[in-house]
Coordinates of C-alpha atoms in Angstrom, one line a residue:
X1 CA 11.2 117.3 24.3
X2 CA 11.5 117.8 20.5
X3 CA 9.5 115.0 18.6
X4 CA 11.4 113.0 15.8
X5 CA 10.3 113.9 12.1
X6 CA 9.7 110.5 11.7
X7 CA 6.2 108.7 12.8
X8 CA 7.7 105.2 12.5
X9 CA 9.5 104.8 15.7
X10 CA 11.4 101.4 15.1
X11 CA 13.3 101.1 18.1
X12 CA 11.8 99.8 21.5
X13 CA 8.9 98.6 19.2
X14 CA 11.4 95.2 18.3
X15 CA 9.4 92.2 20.4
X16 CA 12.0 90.1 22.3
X17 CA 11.0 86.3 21.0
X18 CA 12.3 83.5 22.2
X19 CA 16.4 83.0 23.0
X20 CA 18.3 80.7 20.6
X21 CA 20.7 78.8 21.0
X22 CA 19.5 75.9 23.4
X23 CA 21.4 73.5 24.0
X24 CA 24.3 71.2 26.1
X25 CA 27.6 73.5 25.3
X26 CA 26.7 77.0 25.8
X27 CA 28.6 78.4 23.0
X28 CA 25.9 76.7 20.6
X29 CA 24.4 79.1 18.1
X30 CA 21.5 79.1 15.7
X31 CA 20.3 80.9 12.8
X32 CA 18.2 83.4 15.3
X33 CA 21.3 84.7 17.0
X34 CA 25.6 84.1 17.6
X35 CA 26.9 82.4 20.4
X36 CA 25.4 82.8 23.9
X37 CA 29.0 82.4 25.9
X38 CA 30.7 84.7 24.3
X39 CA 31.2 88.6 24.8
X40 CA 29.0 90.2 22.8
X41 CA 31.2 91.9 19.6
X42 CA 29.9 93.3 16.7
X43 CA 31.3 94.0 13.0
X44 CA 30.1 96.5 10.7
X45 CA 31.4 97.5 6.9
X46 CA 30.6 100.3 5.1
X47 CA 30.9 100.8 1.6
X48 CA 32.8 103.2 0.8
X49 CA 33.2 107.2 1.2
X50 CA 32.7 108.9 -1.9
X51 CA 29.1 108.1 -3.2
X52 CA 27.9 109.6 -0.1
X53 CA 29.0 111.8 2.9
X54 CA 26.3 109.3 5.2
X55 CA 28.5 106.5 5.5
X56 CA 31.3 107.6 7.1
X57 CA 30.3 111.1 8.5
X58 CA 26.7 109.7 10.0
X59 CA 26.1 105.9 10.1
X60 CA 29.6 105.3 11.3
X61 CA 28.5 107.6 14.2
X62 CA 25.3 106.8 15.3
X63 CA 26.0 102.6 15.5
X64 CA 29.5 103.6 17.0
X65 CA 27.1 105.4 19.9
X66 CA 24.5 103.1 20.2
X67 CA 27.3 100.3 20.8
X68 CA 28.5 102.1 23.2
X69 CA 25.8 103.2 25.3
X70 CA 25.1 99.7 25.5
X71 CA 28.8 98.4 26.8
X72 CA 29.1 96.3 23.6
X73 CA 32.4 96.2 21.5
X74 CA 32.4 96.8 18.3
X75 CA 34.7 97.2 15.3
X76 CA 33.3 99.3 12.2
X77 CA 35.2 99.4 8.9
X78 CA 34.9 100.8 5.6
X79 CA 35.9 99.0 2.6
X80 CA 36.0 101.6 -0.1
X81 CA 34.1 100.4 -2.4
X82 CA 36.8 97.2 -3.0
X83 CA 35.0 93.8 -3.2
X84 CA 38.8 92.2 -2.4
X85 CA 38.6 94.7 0.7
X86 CA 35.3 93.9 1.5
X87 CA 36.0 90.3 1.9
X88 CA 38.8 90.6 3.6
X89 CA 37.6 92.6 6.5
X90 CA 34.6 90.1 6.8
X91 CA 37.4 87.4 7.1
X92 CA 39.7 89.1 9.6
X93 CA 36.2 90.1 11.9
X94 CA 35.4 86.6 12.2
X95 CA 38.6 85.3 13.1
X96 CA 38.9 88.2 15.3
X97 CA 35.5 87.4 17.4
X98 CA 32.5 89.1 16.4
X99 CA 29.7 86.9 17.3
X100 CA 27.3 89.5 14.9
X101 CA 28.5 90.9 11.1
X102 CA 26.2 93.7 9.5
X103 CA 26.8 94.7 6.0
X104 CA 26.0 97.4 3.5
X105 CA 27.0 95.0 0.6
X106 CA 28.8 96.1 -2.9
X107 CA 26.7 94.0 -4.7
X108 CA 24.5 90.9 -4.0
X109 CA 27.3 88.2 -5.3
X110 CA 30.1 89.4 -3.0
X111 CA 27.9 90.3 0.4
X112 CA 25.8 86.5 0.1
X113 CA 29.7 85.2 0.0
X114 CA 30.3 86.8 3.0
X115 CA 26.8 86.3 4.9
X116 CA 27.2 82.9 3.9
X117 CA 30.9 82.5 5.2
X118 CA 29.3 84.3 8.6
X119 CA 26.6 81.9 8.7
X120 CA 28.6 78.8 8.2
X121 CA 30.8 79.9 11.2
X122 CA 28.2 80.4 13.1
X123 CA 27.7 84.3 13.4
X124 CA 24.6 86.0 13.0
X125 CA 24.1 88.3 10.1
X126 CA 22.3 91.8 9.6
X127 CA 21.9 93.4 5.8
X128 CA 21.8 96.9 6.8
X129 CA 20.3 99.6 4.4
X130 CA 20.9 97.6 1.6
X131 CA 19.2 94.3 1.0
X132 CA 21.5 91.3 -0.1
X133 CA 19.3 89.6 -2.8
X134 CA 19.9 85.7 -2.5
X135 CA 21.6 86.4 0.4
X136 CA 21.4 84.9 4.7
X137 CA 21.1 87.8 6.8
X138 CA 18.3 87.6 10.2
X139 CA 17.8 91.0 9.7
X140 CA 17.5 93.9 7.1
X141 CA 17.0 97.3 8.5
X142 CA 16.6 100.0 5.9
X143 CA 13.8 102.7 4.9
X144 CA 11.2 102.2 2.4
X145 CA 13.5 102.5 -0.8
X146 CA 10.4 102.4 -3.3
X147 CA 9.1 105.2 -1.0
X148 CA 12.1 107.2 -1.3
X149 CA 12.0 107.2 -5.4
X150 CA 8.2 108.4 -5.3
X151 CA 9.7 110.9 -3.3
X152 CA 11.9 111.9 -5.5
X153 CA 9.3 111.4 -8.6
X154 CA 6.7 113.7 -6.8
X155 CA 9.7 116.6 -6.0
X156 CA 10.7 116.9 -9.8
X157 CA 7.0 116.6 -10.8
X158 CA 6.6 119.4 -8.4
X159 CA 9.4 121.4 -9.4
X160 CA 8.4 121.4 -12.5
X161 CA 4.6 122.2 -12.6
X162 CA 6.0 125.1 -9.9
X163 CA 8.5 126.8 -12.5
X164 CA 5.6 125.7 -15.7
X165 CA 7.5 123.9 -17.4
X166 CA 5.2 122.4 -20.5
X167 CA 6.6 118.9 -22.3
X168 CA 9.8 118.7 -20.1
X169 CA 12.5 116.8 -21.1
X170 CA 13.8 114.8 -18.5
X171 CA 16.9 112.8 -17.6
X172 CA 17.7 109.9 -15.5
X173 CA 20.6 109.4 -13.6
X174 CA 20.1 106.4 -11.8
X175 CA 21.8 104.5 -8.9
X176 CA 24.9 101.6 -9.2
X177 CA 22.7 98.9 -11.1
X178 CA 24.4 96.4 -8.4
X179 CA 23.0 97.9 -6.2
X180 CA 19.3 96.9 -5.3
X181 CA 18.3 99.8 -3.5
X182 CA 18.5 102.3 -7.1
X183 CA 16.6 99.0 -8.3
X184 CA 13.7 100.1 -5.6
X185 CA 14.2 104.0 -6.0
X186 CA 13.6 103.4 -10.0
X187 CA 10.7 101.6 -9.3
X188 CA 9.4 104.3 -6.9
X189 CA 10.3 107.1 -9.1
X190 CA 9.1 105.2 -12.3
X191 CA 5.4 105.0 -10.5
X192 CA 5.3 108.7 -10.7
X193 CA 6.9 109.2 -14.1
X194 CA 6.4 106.7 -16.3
X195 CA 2.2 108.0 -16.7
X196 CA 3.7 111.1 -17.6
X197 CA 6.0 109.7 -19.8
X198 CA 3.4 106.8 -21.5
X199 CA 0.7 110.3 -21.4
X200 CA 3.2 112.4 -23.6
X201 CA 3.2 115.1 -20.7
X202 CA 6.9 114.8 -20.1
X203 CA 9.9 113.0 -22.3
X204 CA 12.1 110.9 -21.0
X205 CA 15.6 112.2 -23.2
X206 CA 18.2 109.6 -21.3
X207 CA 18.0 107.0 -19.0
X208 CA 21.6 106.2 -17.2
X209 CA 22.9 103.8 -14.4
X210 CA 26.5 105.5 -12.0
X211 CA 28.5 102.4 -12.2
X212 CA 29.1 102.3 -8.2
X213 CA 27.6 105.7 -7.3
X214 CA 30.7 107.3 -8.6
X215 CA 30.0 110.9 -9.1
X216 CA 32.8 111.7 -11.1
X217 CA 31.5 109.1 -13.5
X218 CA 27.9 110.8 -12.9
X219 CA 29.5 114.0 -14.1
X220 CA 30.4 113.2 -17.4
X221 CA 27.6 110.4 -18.1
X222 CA 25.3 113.9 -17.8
X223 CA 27.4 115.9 -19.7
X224 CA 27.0 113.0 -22.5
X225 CA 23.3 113.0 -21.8
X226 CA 23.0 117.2 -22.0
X227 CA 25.2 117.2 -25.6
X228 CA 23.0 114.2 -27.4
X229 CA 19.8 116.2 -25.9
X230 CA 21.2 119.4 -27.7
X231 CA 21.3 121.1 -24.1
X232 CA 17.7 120.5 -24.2
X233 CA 17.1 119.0 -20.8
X234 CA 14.2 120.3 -18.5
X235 CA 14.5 118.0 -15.3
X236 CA 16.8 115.8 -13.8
X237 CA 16.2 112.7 -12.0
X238 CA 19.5 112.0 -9.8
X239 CA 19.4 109.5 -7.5
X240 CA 21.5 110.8 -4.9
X241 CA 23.0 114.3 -4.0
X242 CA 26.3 113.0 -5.0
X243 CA 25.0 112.1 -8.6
X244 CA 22.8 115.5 -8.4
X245 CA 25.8 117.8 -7.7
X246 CA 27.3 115.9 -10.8
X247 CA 24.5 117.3 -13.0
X248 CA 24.8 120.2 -11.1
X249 CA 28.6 120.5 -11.8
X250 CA 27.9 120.6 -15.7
X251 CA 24.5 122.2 -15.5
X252 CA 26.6 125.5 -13.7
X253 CA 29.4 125.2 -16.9
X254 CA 26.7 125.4 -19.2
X255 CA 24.4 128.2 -17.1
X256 CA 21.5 126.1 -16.6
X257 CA 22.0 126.0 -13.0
X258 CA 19.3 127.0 -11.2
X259 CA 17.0 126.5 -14.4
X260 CA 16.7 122.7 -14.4
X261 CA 15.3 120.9 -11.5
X262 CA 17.3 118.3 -10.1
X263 CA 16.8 116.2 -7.1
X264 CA 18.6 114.4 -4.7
X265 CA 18.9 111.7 -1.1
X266 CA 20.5 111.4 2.1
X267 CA 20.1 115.0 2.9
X268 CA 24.1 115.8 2.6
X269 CA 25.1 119.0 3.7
X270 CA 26.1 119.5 -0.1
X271 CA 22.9 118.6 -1.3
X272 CA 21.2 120.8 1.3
X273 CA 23.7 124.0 0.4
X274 CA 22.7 123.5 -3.5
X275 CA 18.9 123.0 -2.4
X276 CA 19.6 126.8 -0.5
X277 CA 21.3 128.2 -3.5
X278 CA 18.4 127.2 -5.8
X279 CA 20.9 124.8 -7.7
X280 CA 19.0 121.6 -6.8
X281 CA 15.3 121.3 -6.4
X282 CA 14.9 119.1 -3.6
X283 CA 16.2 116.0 -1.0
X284 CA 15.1 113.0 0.4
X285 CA 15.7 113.0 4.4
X286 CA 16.4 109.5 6.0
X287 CA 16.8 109.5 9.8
X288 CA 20.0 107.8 9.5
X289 CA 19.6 107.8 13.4
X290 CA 16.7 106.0 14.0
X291 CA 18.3 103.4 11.2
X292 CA 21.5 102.8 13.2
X293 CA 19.7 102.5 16.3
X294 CA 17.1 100.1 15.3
X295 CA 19.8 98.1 13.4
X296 CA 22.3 98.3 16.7
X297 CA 19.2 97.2 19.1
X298 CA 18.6 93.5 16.8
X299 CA 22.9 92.9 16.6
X300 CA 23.0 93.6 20.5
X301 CA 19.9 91.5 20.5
X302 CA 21.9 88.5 18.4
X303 CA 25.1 89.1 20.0
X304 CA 23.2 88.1 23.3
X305 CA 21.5 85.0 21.7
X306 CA 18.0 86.8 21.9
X307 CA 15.4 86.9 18.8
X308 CA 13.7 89.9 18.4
X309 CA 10.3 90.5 16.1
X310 CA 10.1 93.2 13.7
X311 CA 6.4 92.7 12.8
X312 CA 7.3 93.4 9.3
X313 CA 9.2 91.5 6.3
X314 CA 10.8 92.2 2.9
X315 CA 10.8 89.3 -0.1
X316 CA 14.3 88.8 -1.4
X317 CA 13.5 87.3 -5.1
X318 CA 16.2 85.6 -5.6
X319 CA 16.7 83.8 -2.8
X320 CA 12.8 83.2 -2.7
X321 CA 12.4 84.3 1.3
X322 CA 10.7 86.4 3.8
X323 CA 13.5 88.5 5.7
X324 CA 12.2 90.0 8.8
X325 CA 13.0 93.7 8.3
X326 CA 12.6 97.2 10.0
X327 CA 11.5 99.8 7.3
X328 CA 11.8 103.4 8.8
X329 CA 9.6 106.4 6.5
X330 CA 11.5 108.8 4.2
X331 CA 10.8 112.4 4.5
X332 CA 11.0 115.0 1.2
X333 CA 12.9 118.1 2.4
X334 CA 12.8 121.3 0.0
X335 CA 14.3 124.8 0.6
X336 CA 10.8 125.7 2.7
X337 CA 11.6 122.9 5.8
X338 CA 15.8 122.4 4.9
X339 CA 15.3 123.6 8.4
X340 CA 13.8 120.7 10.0
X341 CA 16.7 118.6 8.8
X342 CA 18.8 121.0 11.1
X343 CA 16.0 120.9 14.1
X344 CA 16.4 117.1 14.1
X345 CA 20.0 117.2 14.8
X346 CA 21.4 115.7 11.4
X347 CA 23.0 118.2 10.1
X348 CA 24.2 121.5 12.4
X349 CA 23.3 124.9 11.8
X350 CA 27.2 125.8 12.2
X351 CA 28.3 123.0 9.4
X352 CA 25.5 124.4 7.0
X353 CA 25.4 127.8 7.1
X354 CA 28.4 129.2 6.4
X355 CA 30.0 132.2 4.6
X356 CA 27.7 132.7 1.9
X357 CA 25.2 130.0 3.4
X358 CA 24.3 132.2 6.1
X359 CA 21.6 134.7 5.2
X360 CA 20.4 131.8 2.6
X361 CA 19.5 129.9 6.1
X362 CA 18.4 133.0 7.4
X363 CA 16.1 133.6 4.8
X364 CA 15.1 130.2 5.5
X365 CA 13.8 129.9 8.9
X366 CA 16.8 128.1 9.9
X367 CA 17.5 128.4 13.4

């Protein structure tokens, strides 16, 4: 049997702790899980589907399975990046039933409304990939985010040093700043760069936030950053491969493509194509899998009343607590193993390599 890329195997390693909900009526509930008489049913919302092809063409998948091969019902929506939206589908789930809502919030104000609403109705709440700062959740199930951005610092740095590059300039094109994760990639990305930066080895040139991932926005906040740099820029930090085939987009109109490292996460098939092509230096794999599953196993857990340990915890800041967390380990992927993002099943060999594609995966061992 093929071995996972991933050494962090969060599922099956969740402790089953003690049931909640004790008490006369059985349709009690606590904070540890949702009501213990009723049918287990689980909400999800997504984000949206434009600031990445994971939501919708992977997570929506794999916690749609793992529902299923357990016999629990489930109902997974997307709000579109629409706080109204958002809200409302919260609001029509907890009418409708679900004993357990996970989120992947907008931003911290409107999901802690939400958990909050959840919590005071008495259904248990999961934050799932992104942490809702101030927020109520049990649970947050996500990878290490500041281990992602050194990731990504360490692939530019590479790229870099491997095309000798001396006193690059480099641009940032950061994450939505509401959300917290592109807080915790910066910060993992900064550890890498900033020496460089403080050491005169490298120059930062611009320094930009994607208002809501949007990579349309992305496309012409770089395009701003390459005409005030005079076209001078040697390396791009993009925070995504959404935001990276932005800079990409602009660096091809301009014939840099190619030239100027740019890197990337979530291992789209886009971002994977342009890592092929030579247009984008590198990736950031996350095993959206082994995410869903882990995040699927504590809601079936809570939908049943049961409290499972995760052995580990994240701080939230603002709401000054420990939240019991699962934090799975990011994997760099650059043209040299592309191919064991295909081996492990995320994305197929028939959905990457095509038409022009095709001796590219050839050339690189992909199989």
């Amino acid at each position: 049997m093929r071995k996972g890329l991933l050494t962090f195997a969060a599922v099956g390693l969740l402790a089953t702790g003690s049931m909640a909900a004790c008490g006369d009526n059985g349709g009690s509930s606590d904070q540890a899980g949702g009501s213990t008489d009723k049918k287990p049913k689980i909400g999800v919302i997504l984000p949206d589907s434009k600031s990445s092809a994971r939501w919708e063409g992977a997570d929506r998948k794999f916690l749609k399975e793992a529902f299923d091969a357990a016999g629990v019902e489930s109902d997974i929506q997307n709000a579109q990046n629409d706080k109204t939206a958002f809200q409302t589908i919260a609001d029509q789930m907890i009418t409708n039933g679900v004993n357990v809502l996970m989120i992947v919030n907008l931003d911290s104000g409107t999901g802690k409304a939400v958990l909050d609403k959840a919590k005071s109705q008495g259904v248990a709440t999961i934050d799932y990939d992104r942490l809702t700062l101030g927020g109520s959740a049990q649970y947050y199930v996500s990878f290490d985010n500041e281990a992602v951005g050194k990731l990504q610092g360490e692939g530019l740095s590479k790229c870099l040093t491997d095309k000798a590059v001396k006193n690059p300039s480099i641009a940032y094109l950061n994450g939505s700043p509401t959300d917290n994760n592109a807080t915790l990639f910066k910060n993992g990305y900064d550890s890498v760069l900033k020496p460089k930066f403080d050491s005169k080895e490298y120059t930062k040139v611009a320094d930009d936030s994607v208002p809501a991932w949007d990579n349309a926005q992305a496309a012409t906040i770089f395009e701003q950053q390459l005409t005030k740099a005079g076209g001078k820029i040697d390396g791009v930090l993009a925070a995504n491969d959404g935001l990276g085939n932005a800079a990409i987009s602009v660096l091809k109109k301009n014939k840099l493509n190619g030239k100027v490292p740019v890197t990337g996460q979530d291992a789209t098939k886009e971002g994977l194509q342009n890592i092929l092509a030579g247009d984008q230096c590198m990736t950031v794999y996350k095993a959206v899998k082994k995410e869903a599953d882990a995040a699927a196993e504590l809601a079936i857990a809570l939908a049943k009343g049961e409290k499972k340990e995760t052995g580990q915890t994240v701080k939230d800041p603002e709401g000054n607590r420990d939240v019991p967390a699962v934090l799975l380990e990011p994997k760099a992927i650059y043209k040299d193993n592309v191919k064991d993002v295909v081996a492990d099943n995320y994305v197929t060999k028939e959905e990457l390599c095509t038409g022009a594609f095709a001796k590219l995966c050839t050339d690189a061992g992909v199989s």
